[in-house]
């Protein structure tokens, strides 16, 4: 017996379709950015999108290894660099300049507690618009910001 799952059941079939569809969206996202959708890239982006935390590269490597992907630190760093250059993820400076990574690329504020190293997301669309409007007149001619990031440290 391959699995205790009843493959004819709607629940199992639905779960498989959802997982396949989700993975296909990740593959399509990676390809749209001009990158090859390697198993390592798919797994790392999936892990980043699944977590609410802001993992370090080391934590991501451990998470991938736990999922059965034995990745080197070089592969993890190279993949994260590629993702960041393509706008799929952002880097967050934690306490002690430790880099953390975030797959949530819509505007939000990072609140960093330096004593616990916890990073919390604060979403506020009005704040983004307020900042953009306030700074627009101060930008040099021709400066068109692509991304706005705010990190507040405690």
C-alpha angles and dihedrals in degrees: 000000000000097000142349087240117109100233092199093057118108092226094057093042091048092049092051093048091048092049092046091047092049092049090047090053089053091048091049091048092052092047094047087059091057096255128125111251098234119175089250093053092045092051095046094048090046091052092048093049092047097054128078090197124081102240127201120235089258092053090049091052090052091047091050092047089051088055091052099264110123101203128174121230088246091058091047094049094044091049093047090049091051092048092049094049089052093048096246093122140009134222120237120201106226125190116305089023092284108158119234127184132226129191092194101098099170113103115284138140121249114220109200120196102202094195095056098023088229117151118202127189120230115192118201119154092185091057092053092051092046092051093046093049093046094049098039094083090048097053117103116253111284094016108134112176115218097192137018120207128183124185122181120195127206 
